[in-house]
Coordinates of C-alpha atoms in Angstrom, one line a residue:
M310 CA -17.8 -32.0 63.8
A311 CA -18.2 -29.3 61.1
T312 CA -16.7 -29.9 57.7
M313 CA -13.9 -27.5 56.5
K314 CA -14.2 -25.4 59.8
T315 CA -12.1 -22.3 59.5
K316 CA -11.4 -19.3 61.8
F317 CA -11.9 -15.9 60.2
T318 CA -10.8 -12.4 61.3
Q319 CA -12.4 -9.3 59.9
K320 CA -9.4 -9.0 57.5
K321 CA -9.8 -12.5 56.2
R322 CA -13.6 -12.0 55.8
V323 CA -13.0 -8.9 53.7
K324 CA -10.4 -10.6 51.6
L325 CA -12.7 -13.6 51.0
A326 CA -15.6 -11.3 50.0
Q327 CA -13.4 -9.3 47.6
G328 CA -11.9 -12.4 46.1
L329 CA -15.4 -14.0 45.6
W330 CA -16.7 -10.7 44.1
L331 CA -13.9 -10.9 41.5
M332 CA -14.4 -14.6 40.9
N333 CA -18.1 -14.2 40.4
W334 CA -17.5 -11.6 37.6
F335 CA -15.0 -14.0 36.0
S336 CA -17.8 -16.6 36.2
V337 CA -20.2 -14.2 34.5
I338 CA -17.7 -13.9 31.6
A339 CA -17.4 -17.7 31.6
G340 CA -21.2 -17.9 31.3
I341 CA -21.2 -15.5 28.3
I342 CA -18.5 -17.8 26.7
L343 CA -20.7 -20.9 27.4
F344 CA -23.7 -19.2 25.9
G345 CA -21.7 -18.2 22.8
L346 CA -20.3 -21.7 22.4
G347 CA -23.8 -23.1 22.6
I348 CA -24.9 -20.7 19.8
Y349 CA -21.9 -21.5 17.7
L350 CA -22.3 -25.3 18.1
K351 CA -26.0 -25.0 17.3
I352 CA -25.3 -23.1 14.1
E353 CA -22.6 -25.6 13.0
L354 CA -25.1 -28.5 13.6
R355 CA -27.8 -26.6 11.7
K356 CA -25.6 -26.3 8.7
R357 CA -25.7 -30.1 8.3
T358 CA -29.3 -30.7 9.5
E359 CA -30.2 -32.2 6.0
V360 CA -27.8 -35.1 6.6
M361 CA -28.8 -35.7 10.2
D362 CA -31.6 -38.1 11.1
D363 CA -32.9 -36.4 14.3
N364 CA -32.4 -33.5 16.7
E365 CA -30.8 -35.5 19.6
S366 CA -27.4 -33.9 18.7
H367 CA -28.8 -30.5 19.7
A368 CA -28.9 -31.6 23.4
V369 CA -25.4 -30.3 23.9
P370 CA -25.7 -26.8 22.4
N371 CA -29.2 -26.4 24.1
S372 CA -27.6 -27.3 27.5
L373 CA -24.7 -24.9 26.9
I374 CA -27.1 -22.0 26.1
L375 CA -29.2 -22.7 29.2
M376 CA -26.2 -23.1 31.5
G377 CA -24.6 -20.0 30.1
A378 CA -27.7 -17.9 30.7
L379 CA -28.1 -19.3 34.2
A380 CA -24.4 -18.7 35.0
C381 CA -24.6 -15.0 34.1
G382 CA -27.7 -14.5 36.3
L383 CA -26.6 -16.5 39.3
N384 CA -23.1 -15.2 39.4
A385 CA -24.1 -11.6 39.0
F386 CA -26.5 -12.1 41.9
A387 CA -23.7 -13.7 44.0
G388 CA -21.4 -10.8 43.1
K389 CA -23.9 -8.4 44.6
I390 CA -24.1 -10.4 47.8
C391 CA -20.3 -10.5 48.1
Y392 CA -20.1 -6.8 47.6
D393 CA -22.8 -6.1 50.2
S394 CA -21.1 -8.5 52.7
L395 CA -18.4 -5.9 53.3
D396 CA -21.1 -4.0 55.2
P397 CA -22.8 -6.1 57.8
S398 CA -25.9 -3.9 57.8
K399 CA -26.4 -4.4 54.0
F400 CA -25.6 -8.1 54.3
A401 CA -28.4 -8.7 56.8
K402 CA -31.1 -8.4 54.1
W403 CA -29.5 -11.2 52.0
K404 CA -29.3 -13.7 54.9
P405 CA -32.8 -15.3 54.4
M406 CA -32.1 -15.9 50.7
L407 CA -28.7 -17.6 51.0
K408 CA -29.9 -21.1 51.9
P409 CA -32.3 -21.3 48.9
Y410 CA -29.6 -19.8 46.7
M411 CA -27.1 -22.4 47.8
A412 CA -29.6 -25.2 47.0
V413 CA -30.0 -23.6 43.5
C414 CA -26.2 -23.5 43.1
I415 CA -25.8 -27.2 44.0
L416 CA -28.4 -28.1 41.3
F417 CA -26.8 -25.7 38.8
N418 CA -23.3 -27.2 39.4
F419 CA -24.7 -30.7 39.0
F420 CA -26.2 -29.8 35.6
I421 CA -22.9 -28.1 34.5
F422 CA -21.0 -31.3 35.3
F423 CA -23.7 -33.3 33.5
T424 CA -23.3 -31.0 30.4
A425 CA -19.5 -31.5 30.5
I426 CA -20.0 -35.3 30.5
L427 CA -22.6 -35.0 27.8
C428 CA -20.0 -33.4 25.5
F429 CA -17.8 -36.5 25.7
V430 CA -20.5 -39.2 25.4
M431 CA -22.5 -37.8 22.4
R432 CA -20.3 -39.7 19.9
G433 CA -22.5 -42.8 19.8
S434 CA -25.7 -40.8 19.2
L435 CA -24.0 -38.5 16.7
E436 CA -22.6 -41.4 14.8
T437 CA -26.0 -43.0 14.4
T438 CA -27.8 -39.8 13.4
L439 CA -25.1 -39.1 10.8
S440 CA -25.1 -42.6 9.4
H441 CA -28.9 -42.6 8.8
G442 CA -29.0 -39.0 7.7
L443 CA -26.2 -39.4 5.1
K444 CA -27.8 -42.6 3.8
N445 CA -31.1 -40.7 3.2
G446 CA -29.3 -37.7 1.7
M447 CA -27.4 -39.9 -0.8
R448 CA -30.7 -41.6 -1.8
Y449 CA -32.3 -38.2 -2.6
Y450 CA -29.2 -37.0 -4.5
K451 CA -30.9 -37.6 -7.9
D452 CA -34.2 -35.9 -6.9
T453 CA -33.3 -32.5 -8.3
D454 CA -36.8 -32.0 -9.6
T455 CA -38.6 -33.1 -6.4
P456 CA -39.8 -30.2 -4.2
G457 CA -38.1 -30.3 -0.8
R458 CA -35.3 -32.5 -2.1
C459 CA -34.0 -30.4 -5.0
F460 CA -31.2 -28.9 -2.8
M461 CA -29.8 -32.3 -1.7
K462 CA -27.4 -32.7 -4.6
K463 CA -25.8 -29.4 -3.9
T464 CA -25.6 -30.2 -0.1
I465 CA -23.9 -33.5 -0.6
D466 CA -21.5 -32.2 -3.3
L467 CA -20.4 -29.3 -1.1
L468 CA -20.1 -31.6 1.9
Q469 CA -17.9 -34.0 0.1
I470 CA -15.7 -31.2 -1.3
E471 CA -15.4 -29.3 2.0
F472 CA -14.7 -32.4 4.2
K473 CA -12.7 -34.3 1.5
C474 CA -14.8 -37.4 1.8
C475 CA -16.9 -39.7 -0.4
G476 CA -20.1 -41.6 0.4
N477 CA -21.3 -42.6 3.9
N478 CA -18.6 -45.1 4.9
G479 CA -16.6 -44.9 1.6
F480 CA -16.9 -44.3 -2.2
K481 CA -18.4 -47.9 -2.7
D482 CA -21.6 -46.7 -1.1
W483 CA -22.4 -44.9 -4.3
F484 CA -22.4 -48.3 -6.1
E485 CA -25.5 -49.4 -4.1
I486 CA -27.8 -46.5 -5.0
Q487 CA -29.1 -44.8 -8.1
W488 CA -27.6 -41.4 -7.9
I489 CA -28.3 -40.4 -11.6
S490 CA -31.8 -39.1 -12.3
N491 CA -33.9 -40.9 -15.0
R492 CA -34.2 -37.5 -16.6
Y493 CA -30.6 -37.8 -17.8
L494 CA -30.7 -41.4 -19.0
D495 CA -31.1 -42.5 -22.6
F496 CA -33.7 -45.3 -22.4
S497 CA -33.1 -46.2 -26.0
S498 CA -29.5 -47.3 -25.1
K499 CA -29.0 -51.0 -24.6
D500 CA -26.6 -50.5 -21.8
V501 CA -29.2 -48.4 -19.8
K502 CA -31.9 -51.1 -20.4
D503 CA -29.5 -53.9 -19.4
R504 CA -28.6 -52.1 -16.1
F505 CA -32.3 -51.6 -15.2
K506 CA -33.1 -55.3 -16.0
S507 CA -30.1 -56.6 -14.1
N508 CA -31.3 -55.0 -10.8
V509 CA -34.1 -56.5 -8.8
D510 CA -35.4 -53.2 -7.7
G511 CA -35.3 -51.7 -11.2
K512 CA -32.6 -49.1 -10.4
Y513 CA -29.8 -47.8 -12.6
L514 CA -26.7 -48.8 -10.6
L515 CA -23.2 -48.4 -11.8
D516 CA -19.6 -48.5 -10.4
G517 CA -19.2 -44.7 -10.5
V518 CA -19.3 -41.8 -8.1
P519 CA -20.3 -38.0 -8.3
F520 CA -17.6 -35.5 -9.4
S521 CA -17.3 -34.2 -5.8
C522 CA -15.6 -37.4 -4.7
C523 CA -12.6 -36.6 -6.9
N524 CA -9.3 -35.6 -5.2
P525 CA -7.9 -32.5 -7.0
G526 CA -4.5 -33.2 -5.5
S527 CA -4.2 -36.5 -7.5
P528 CA -1.8 -36.2 -10.5
R529 CA -4.1 -38.4 -12.6
P530 CA -7.3 -37.0 -14.1
C531 CA -10.3 -38.1 -12.1
I532 CA -11.6 -41.6 -12.8
Q533 CA -15.2 -41.5 -11.6
H534 CA -16.9 -44.0 -13.9
Q535 CA -16.2 -47.8 -14.4
L536 CA -14.1 -47.8 -11.3
T537 CA -14.0 -51.6 -11.1
N538 CA -13.2 -52.1 -14.8
N539 CA -9.5 -52.3 -15.4
S540 CA -9.8 -52.5 -19.1
A541 CA -11.8 -49.2 -19.3
H542 CA -8.7 -47.1 -18.4
Y543 CA -5.1 -47.1 -19.5
S544 CA -2.5 -48.4 -17.0
Y545 CA -5.1 -48.9 -14.4
D546 CA -5.5 -51.7 -11.7
Y547 CA -8.6 -51.4 -9.5
Q548 CA -7.2 -53.8 -6.9
T549 CA -3.7 -52.3 -6.5
E550 CA -3.7 -48.7 -7.7
E551 CA -4.6 -46.0 -5.2
L552 CA -7.7 -44.3 -6.6
N553 CA -7.8 -40.6 -7.1
L554 CA -10.9 -40.3 -5.0
W555 CA -11.4 -39.4 -1.4
N556 CA -11.0 -42.6 0.6
R557 CA -12.6 -41.4 3.8
G558 CA -16.4 -41.7 4.3
C559 CA -18.3 -38.5 5.2
R560 CA -19.7 -40.1 8.3
E561 CA -16.2 -40.5 9.7
A562 CA -15.2 -37.0 8.6
L563 CA -18.2 -35.3 10.1
L564 CA -18.0 -37.4 13.3
H565 CA -14.4 -36.4 13.8
Y566 CA -15.2 -32.8 13.1
Y567 CA -18.0 -32.6 15.6
T568 CA -16.6 -34.9 18.3
S569 CA -13.3 -33.0 18.4
M570 CA -15.3 -29.7 18.7
M571 CA -17.5 -31.1 21.5
S572 CA -14.5 -32.6 23.3
S573 CA -12.8 -29.2 23.4
V574 CA -16.0 -27.6 24.6
G575 CA -16.3 -30.4 27.3
V576 CA -12.9 -29.6 28.7
L577 CA -13.7 -25.9 28.9
V578 CA -17.1 -26.6 30.6
F579 CA -15.3 -28.9 33.1
F580 CA -12.9 -26.0 34.0
I581 CA -15.9 -23.7 34.4
W582 CA -17.5 -26.2 36.7
I583 CA -14.4 -26.2 38.9
L584 CA -14.6 -22.4 39.0
E585 CA -18.3 -22.5 39.9
M586 CA -17.7 -25.1 42.6
T587 CA -14.9 -22.9 44.1
V588 CA -17.2 -19.9 44.1
M589 CA -20.0 -21.9 45.8
V590 CA -17.7 -23.2 48.5
G591 CA -16.2 -19.7 49.1
L592 CA -19.7 -18.2 49.3
R593 CA -20.8 -20.8 51.8
L594 CA -17.7 -20.1 54.0
L595 CA -18.4 -16.4 53.8
H596 CA -22.1 -16.9 54.7
T597 CA -21.4 -19.1 57.8
S598 CA -18.5 -16.9 59.0
L599 CA -20.7 -13.8 58.9
G600 CA -23.6 -15.6 60.5
S601 CA -21.5 -16.9 63.4
I602 CA -20.2 -13.5 64.6
S603 CA -20.8 -13.6 68.3
N604 CA -21.2 -9.9 68.8
P605 CA -22.8 -8.2 65.8
E606 CA -22.0 -4.8 67.3
D607 CA -18.3 -5.6 67.0
P608 CA -17.7 -6.5 63.4
E609 CA -13.9 -6.9 64.0
C610 CA -14.3 -9.9 66.3
E611 CA -13.3 -13.4 65.1
S612 CA -15.8 -15.9 63.8
E613 CA -15.9 -19.4 62.4
G614 CA -17.0 -20.5 58.9
W615 CA -17.7 -24.0 57.7
L616 CA -18.9 -25.9 54.6
L617 CA -21.2 -28.3 56.5
E618 CA -22.4 -27.8 60.0
K619 CA -21.8 -31.5 60.7
S620 CA -19.5 -34.1 59.2
M621 CA -20.4 -35.5 55.7
K622 CA -21.5 -38.8 57.2
E623 CA -23.8 -37.1 59.8
T624 CA -25.2 -34.7 57.2
F625 CA -26.0 -37.6 54.9
K626 CA -27.7 -39.5 57.7
S627 CA -29.8 -36.6 58.8
T628 CA -30.8 -35.8 55.2
L629 CA -31.8 -39.4 54.7
E630 CA -33.9 -39.4 57.9
K631 CA -35.7 -36.2 56.8
V632 CA -36.5 -37.8 53.4
K633 CA -37.8 -40.9 55.2
G634 CA -39.8 -38.8 57.6
F635 CA -41.3 -36.8 54.8
G636 CA -42.3 -40.1 53.0
K637 CA -44.0 -41.4 56.2
S638 CA -45.9 -38.2 56.8
N639 CA -47.3 -38.4 53.2
Q640 CA -48.4 -42.1 53.8
V641 CA -50.1 -41.1 57.1
E642 CA -52.0 -38.3 55.4
A643 CA -53.0 -40.5 52.5
G644 CA -54.3 -43.2 55.0
E645 CA -56.3 -40.6 57.0
G646 CA -57.8 -39.4 53.7
E647 CA -58.9 -42.9 52.8
E648 CA -60.4 -43.5 56.3
S649 CA -62.3 -40.2 56.2
G650 CA -63.7 -41.2 52.8
K651 CA -65.3 -44.4 54.2
T652 CA -69.0 -44.3 54.9
P653 CA -70.0 -45.9 58.3
T654 CA -72.1 -49.1 58.1
V655 CA -75.4 -49.1 60.0
A656 CA -76.5 -52.4 61.4
T657 CA -80.3 -53.1 61.4
V658 CA -81.9 -55.3 64.0
S659 CA -85.0 -57.2 63.0

């Protein structure tokens, strides 16, 4: 028994064709939106490429750009088919192309759904790439004289100011790296010498943070040096007083920014997938209803349209048998090839 079998009069076929034509052009607009979102997301990720460890995060925008371009092309083509289906003589030339086109649509809809899921599951990968990237960026903060790294100080400072964050996981991350260049240190100072000697790796570490970690909304002037020394500042308690620095780490801030953006895009892609699936089902019903007209000379007669010629169970079984048959035929051909390659043995009688 056919799946979603429906009777169609000429009026219903015309209405279906007109509705599908309109929906296809809505889908073209949706494709343009997908393409634009992919470009926008790619630009946003490119802005922070210096603090990202790899390019895995670009999988989502690249998929959106590809799916957007395909949506425009496929739906514009389907719109032309729907328009020509109003005239049976014009529709006849599209009949041989419809089955391959439907196969392409199934693959296309699968990849759109996969892209929507990808938007929601990228958090883990994005968190890892941001964590490693920020750690490296902070390590190169002091290298203002090194070619290729001289921009990193500006990048990190602007990042911390824009996203109101400090360090990778928090402001204490700055205590573990030397973020002041040797160029700006007085090596004749006893304090500087002692700090270098006290560190196993020979680095100048201190309990301070860059100026960009300061919260301008705090009523107290920024305390960015000797943060753990209570006696260094008047009326100050490191353990109990809320510091006038950004408490949130930049990894968390950037992760929240990008995941919320990707989640919104994912919801939109999911709705576009529903639209594309609706168009695909409608096109299949139109195709089968026009193909099953009993008398082509009488276009006003009734016809039947269906999604699948058999039930879903029977269709799955027949598809599985075809795949098995194809595999067996390949094995037979391979076996025949091996036999034909053998050289016959000639027995000699003495």
